[in-house]
CSV table of C-alpha atoms in Angstrom, one decimal:
chain,number,residue,atom,x,y,z
A,1314,MET,CA,142.0,91.6,100.9
A,1315,THR,CA,142.7,92.6,97.3
A,1316,ASP,CA,142.8,96.2,96.1
A,1317,GLY,CA,140.1,96.7,93.4
A,1318,ARG,CA,142.0,99.4,91.6
A,1319,ARG,CA,145.2,97.4,91.6
A,1320,ILE,CA,143.5,94.3,90.3
A,1321,GLU,CA,142.1,96.3,87.4
A,1322,GLU,CA,145.6,97.7,86.6
A,1323,LEU,CA,146.9,94.1,86.5
A,1324,ARG,CA,143.9,93.0,84.4
A,1325,ALA,CA,144.6,95.7,81.9
A,1326,GLY,CA,148.4,94.9,81.8
A,1327,LEU,CA,147.6,91.2,81.3
A,1328,ALA,CA,145.2,92.0,78.5
A,1329,ARG,CA,147.7,94.3,76.6
A,1330,THR,CA,150.4,91.7,77.0
A,1331,GLU,CA,148.1,88.9,75.8
A,1332,GLU,CA,147.1,90.9,72.8
A,1333,ARG,CA,150.8,91.3,71.9
A,1334,ILE,CA,151.5,87.6,72.4
A,1335,ARG,CA,148.6,86.6,70.2
A,1336,ALA,CA,149.7,89.0,67.5
A,1337,ALA,CA,153.3,87.8,67.6
A,1338,CYS,CA,152.1,84.2,67.4
A,1339,ALA,CA,149.9,85.0,64.4
A,1340,ASP,CA,152.8,86.8,62.7
A,1341,ALA,CA,155.1,83.8,63.3
A,1342,HIS,CA,152.3,81.3,62.3
A,1343,ARG,CA,152.5,79.7,65.7
A,1344,ASP,CA,149.7,78.4,68.0
A,1345,ARG,CA,149.2,80.6,71.0
A,1346,ALA,CA,149.1,77.5,73.2
A,1347,GLU,CA,152.8,76.9,72.5
A,1348,VAL,CA,153.8,80.0,74.5
A,1349,SER,CA,153.7,80.2,78.3
A,1350,LEU,CA,153.6,83.6,80.1
A,1351,ILE,CA,155.6,83.9,83.3
A,1352,VAL,CA,154.7,87.1,85.2
A,1353,VAL,CA,157.8,88.5,86.9
A,1354,THR,CA,156.9,90.0,90.3
A,1355,LYS,CA,160.3,91.2,91.5
A,1356,PHE,CA,160.0,93.9,94.1
A,1357,PHE,CA,156.1,93.7,94.0
A,1358,PRO,CA,154.2,92.4,97.0
A,1359,ALA,CA,152.6,89.0,97.6
A,1360,THR,CA,149.2,90.7,97.3
A,1361,ASP,CA,149.9,91.2,93.6
A,1362,VAL,CA,150.7,87.6,93.3
A,1363,VAL,CA,147.3,86.7,94.8
A,1364,SER,CA,145.6,89.2,92.5
A,1365,LEU,CA,147.4,87.7,89.5
A,1366,LEU,CA,146.2,84.2,90.5
A,1367,GLU,CA,142.6,85.5,90.7
A,1368,LEU,CA,143.1,86.8,87.1
A,1369,GLY,CA,144.2,83.3,85.9
A,1370,VAL,CA,148.0,83.6,86.0
A,1371,ARG,CA,149.6,80.3,87.1
A,1372,ASP,CA,153.3,81.0,86.5
A,1373,ILE,CA,155.3,83.5,88.6
A,1374,GLY,CA,158.9,84.5,88.2
A,1375,GLU,CA,161.4,85.8,90.8
A,1376,ASN,CA,165.1,86.4,90.6
A,1377,ARG,CA,166.3,87.0,94.2
A,1378,ASP,CA,166.3,84.1,96.6
A,1379,GLN,CA,165.6,86.0,99.8
A,1380,GLU,CA,162.7,87.9,98.3
A,1381,ALA,CA,161.3,84.9,96.5
A,1382,ARG,CA,161.4,82.6,99.6
A,1383,ALA,CA,159.6,85.2,101.7
A,1384,LYS,CA,157.0,86.0,99.0
A,1385,VAL,CA,156.2,82.3,98.6
A,1386,ARG,CA,155.6,82.0,102.3
A,1387,GLU,CA,153.5,85.1,102.5
A,1388,THR,CA,151.5,84.1,99.4
A,1389,ALA,CA,150.7,80.7,100.9
A,1390,GLU,CA,149.5,82.5,104.1
A,1391,LEU,CA,147.3,84.8,102.0
A,1392,LEU,CA,145.8,82.0,100.0
A,1393,GLY,CA,145.1,79.9,103.1
A,1394,GLY,CA,145.7,76.5,101.5
A,1395,ALA,CA,144.6,77.4,97.9
A,1396,ARG,CA,146.8,76.4,95.0
A,1397,LEU,CA,150.1,78.2,94.8
A,1398,PRO,CA,151.5,79.4,91.5
A,1399,ARG,CA,154.2,77.6,89.6
A,1400,MET,CA,157.4,79.3,90.7
A,1401,HIS,CA,160.2,80.1,88.3
A,1402,PHE,CA,163.6,81.2,89.6
A,1403,ILE,CA,165.0,83.3,86.8
A,1404,GLY,CA,167.9,85.2,88.4
A,1405,GLN,CA,171.5,84.4,88.7
A,1406,ALA,CA,171.7,81.6,91.3
A,1407,GLN,CA,174.5,81.4,93.8
A,1408,ARG,CA,175.7,78.0,94.7
A,1409,ASN,CA,175.2,78.7,98.5
A,1410,LYS,CA,171.6,79.6,97.8
A,1411,ALA,CA,170.8,76.4,95.8
A,1412,GLY,CA,169.4,74.5,98.8
A,1413,SER,CA,167.0,77.3,99.6
A,1414,ILE,CA,165.9,77.8,95.9
A,1415,ALA,CA,165.3,74.0,95.6
A,1416,GLN,CA,162.7,74.2,98.4
A,1417,TYR,CA,160.2,76.5,96.6
A,1418,ALA,CA,161.2,76.8,92.9
A,1419,ASP,CA,159.5,74.5,90.4
A,1420,VAL,CA,161.7,75.7,87.6
A,1421,VAL,CA,165.2,77.2,87.6
A,1422,HIS,CA,166.0,79.1,84.4
A,1423,SER,CA,169.5,80.1,85.3
A,1424,LEU,CA,171.6,76.9,85.5
A,1425,ASP,CA,174.9,77.8,84.0
A,1426,ARG,CA,177.7,75.7,85.6
A,1427,PRO,CA,178.3,72.2,87.0
A,1428,ALA,CA,178.8,73.2,90.6
A,1429,LEU,CA,175.3,74.9,90.6
A,1430,ALA,CA,173.7,71.8,89.0
A,1431,GLU,CA,175.2,69.6,91.7
A,1432,ALA,CA,174.1,71.9,94.5
A,1433,LEU,CA,170.6,72.2,93.1
A,1434,ASP,CA,170.4,68.4,92.9
A,1435,ARG,CA,171.5,68.0,96.5
A,1436,GLY,CA,169.0,70.6,97.6
A,1437,ALA,CA,166.2,69.0,95.7
A,1438,ALA,CA,167.1,65.6,97.2
A,1439,ARG,CA,166.9,67.1,100.8
A,1440,ALA,CA,163.6,68.7,100.0
A,1441,ASP,CA,162.4,65.5,98.3
A,1442,ARG,CA,161.5,67.3,95.1
A,1443,THR,CA,162.4,67.2,91.4
A,1444,LEU,CA,163.3,70.5,89.7
A,1445,ASP,CA,162.8,71.4,86.0
A,1446,VAL,CA,165.9,73.3,84.9
A,1447,LEU,CA,167.0,75.3,81.9
A,1448,ILE,CA,170.6,76.1,80.9
A,1449,GLN,CA,171.2,79.8,80.7
A,1450,VAL,CA,173.2,80.7,77.6
A,1451,ASP,CA,175.4,83.8,77.5
A,1452,LEU,CA,175.2,85.2,73.9
A,1453,ASP,CA,177.1,88.4,74.6
A,1454,PRO,CA,180.3,88.7,72.5
A,1455,GLU,CA,181.8,90.3,75.6
A,1456,PRO,CA,180.5,88.1,78.4
A,1457,ASP,CA,179.8,89.8,81.8
A,1458,PRO,CA,180.6,87.4,84.7
A,1459,GLY,CA,178.1,89.3,86.8
A,1460,ARG,CA,175.2,88.3,84.6
A,1461,GLY,CA,175.9,84.6,84.4
A,1462,GLY,CA,175.3,82.1,81.6
A,1463,SER,CA,177.1,79.2,79.9
A,1464,ALA,CA,179.0,79.7,76.7
A,1465,PRO,CA,177.2,78.0,73.8
A,1466,ALA,CA,180.2,75.6,73.4
A,1467,ASP,CA,179.7,74.4,77.0
A,1468,VAL,CA,176.0,73.7,76.8
A,1469,GLY,CA,176.3,70.1,75.6
A,1470,ARG,CA,178.7,69.1,78.4
A,1471,LEU,CA,176.5,70.8,81.1
A,1472,ALA,CA,173.4,69.1,79.7
A,1473,GLN,CA,175.2,65.7,79.9
A,1474,LEU,CA,175.9,66.3,83.6
A,1475,VAL,CA,172.3,67.4,84.3
A,1476,GLU,CA,170.9,64.3,82.6
A,1477,GLY,CA,173.0,62.2,85.1
A,1478,LEU,CA,171.5,63.9,88.2
A,1479,GLU,CA,168.6,62.2,89.9
A,1480,ARG,CA,166.6,65.3,91.0
A,1481,LEU,CA,167.0,67.6,88.0
A,1482,ARG,CA,165.0,67.4,84.8
A,1483,LEU,CA,166.5,69.2,81.8
A,1484,ARG,CA,163.9,71.2,80.0
A,1485,GLY,CA,165.8,73.5,77.6
A,1486,VAL,CA,167.6,76.8,77.4
A,1487,MET,CA,167.3,80.4,78.5
A,1488,THR,CA,168.9,83.7,77.6
A,1489,VAL,CA,168.6,87.4,78.3
A,1490,ALA,CA,169.3,89.7,75.3
A,1491,PRO,CA,172.3,91.8,76.2
A,1492,LEU,CA,171.7,95.6,76.3
A,1493,GLY,CA,172.4,97.2,73.0
A,1494,MET,CA,172.3,93.9,71.0
A,1495,ASP,CA,169.7,93.2,68.3
A,1496,PRO,CA,167.2,90.8,70.0
A,1497,ASP,CA,166.5,89.1,66.6
A,1498,ARG,CA,170.2,88.2,66.4
A,1499,VAL,CA,170.3,87.0,70.0
A,1500,PHE,CA,167.1,84.9,69.9
A,1501,GLY,CA,168.0,83.5,66.5
A,1502,ARG,CA,171.3,82.2,67.9
A,1503,LEU,CA,169.5,80.8,70.9
A,1504,ALA,CA,167.2,78.9,68.6
A,1505,GLU,CA,170.3,77.3,67.0
A,1506,VAL,CA,171.7,76.3,70.4
A,1507,SER,CA,168.3,74.8,71.3
A,1508,SER,CA,168.2,72.8,68.1
A,1509,GLU,CA,171.7,71.5,68.8
A,1510,LEU,CA,170.8,70.6,72.3
A,1511,ARG,CA,167.6,68.7,71.2
A,1512,SER,CA,169.7,66.5,68.9
A,1513,ASP,CA,171.1,64.7,71.9
A,1514,HIS,CA,168.3,65.6,74.5
A,1515,PRO,CA,165.0,65.5,72.6
A,1516,ASP,CA,162.9,66.4,75.6
A,1517,ALA,CA,164.7,69.7,76.2
A,1518,ARG,CA,162.3,71.7,74.1
A,1519,TRP,CA,161.7,74.8,76.2
A,1520,ILE,CA,163.2,78.1,75.1
A,1521,SER,CA,162.9,80.8,77.8
A,1522,ALA,CA,163.4,84.2,76.1
A,1523,GLY,CA,161.8,87.5,75.7
A,1524,MET,CA,160.7,90.2,78.2
A,1525,SER,CA,158.5,93.3,78.1
A,1526,GLY,CA,160.5,95.0,75.4
A,1527,ASP,CA,161.4,92.2,73.1
A,1528,LEU,CA,158.8,89.5,73.4
A,1529,GLU,CA,157.7,89.7,69.8
A,1530,SER,CA,161.2,88.9,68.6
A,1531,ALA,CA,161.4,86.0,71.0
A,1532,VAL,CA,158.1,84.5,69.8
A,1533,ALA,CA,159.3,84.9,66.2
A,1534,HIS,CA,162.4,82.7,67.1
A,1535,GLY,CA,160.6,80.0,68.8
A,1536,ALA,CA,160.4,81.0,72.5
A,1537,THR,CA,158.1,78.8,74.5
A,1538,HIS,CA,158.3,80.8,77.7
A,1539,LEU,CA,158.2,84.6,78.0
A,1540,ARG,CA,159.3,86.4,81.2
A,1541,VAL,CA,157.2,89.6,81.5
A,1542,GLY,CA,157.1,92.0,84.4
A,1543,THR,CA,156.9,95.8,83.7
A,1544,ALA,CA,154.4,95.5,80.9
A,1545,ILE,CA,152.0,93.9,83.3
A,1546,LEU,CA,152.8,95.2,86.8
A,1547,GLY,CA,154.1,98.7,85.8
A,1548,SER,CA,157.4,100.2,86.8
A,1549,ARG,CA,159.1,98.4,89.6
A,1550,PRO,CA,159.0,100.0,93.1
A,1551,SER,CA,162.3,101.1,94.6
A,1552,HIS,CA,164.3,98.2,96.0
A,1553,ARG,CA,163.5,97.8,99.7
């Protein structure tokens, strides 16, 4: 049973975010239909996912395998056979979790190394599924190994590997703007990496960039997928 007050909070958050996206698209002379909204539900309950579906959301993002796997299962139980959302895994993926992620994720945004690509491909084959994947690009001048991401110079080689794997479908690139860096600079560079990638892989058109605090900049630089949590769901509850 959905909480009426909570669903109104979510409705308001979605409306505010939609207004921002529409304004950003207008400023960038882009069609709103070019930009997909992924609502990130990290640390929020499956009941929020169900409420978001009732409000028309179809794309949900998670970044921790254990939480995501359990939430997908609980959401399915709550929906009783109704259509599940399109699940996006957006967090750093460990190779030993790839088989699990491949069972429920429709899109993996954080592919950043050959070993992970091969592990996801094997996991998808075991689950008899095909995964859409994006190459995560690290654009920090001082890369942090804990955050993940492929160096721009390595994106082409990784893309070639992905194209040769049977169960992965290369869709484009993703980045997270490093703290303290100008998002315009980061997303502008990601647009360049995307253009270079499309010269050899023309179907890899997706650009996953922009969150609650910098979505306008992402839209201005061509983002096709925005990953928004706090602006819609509110401050995250404490990690349980």
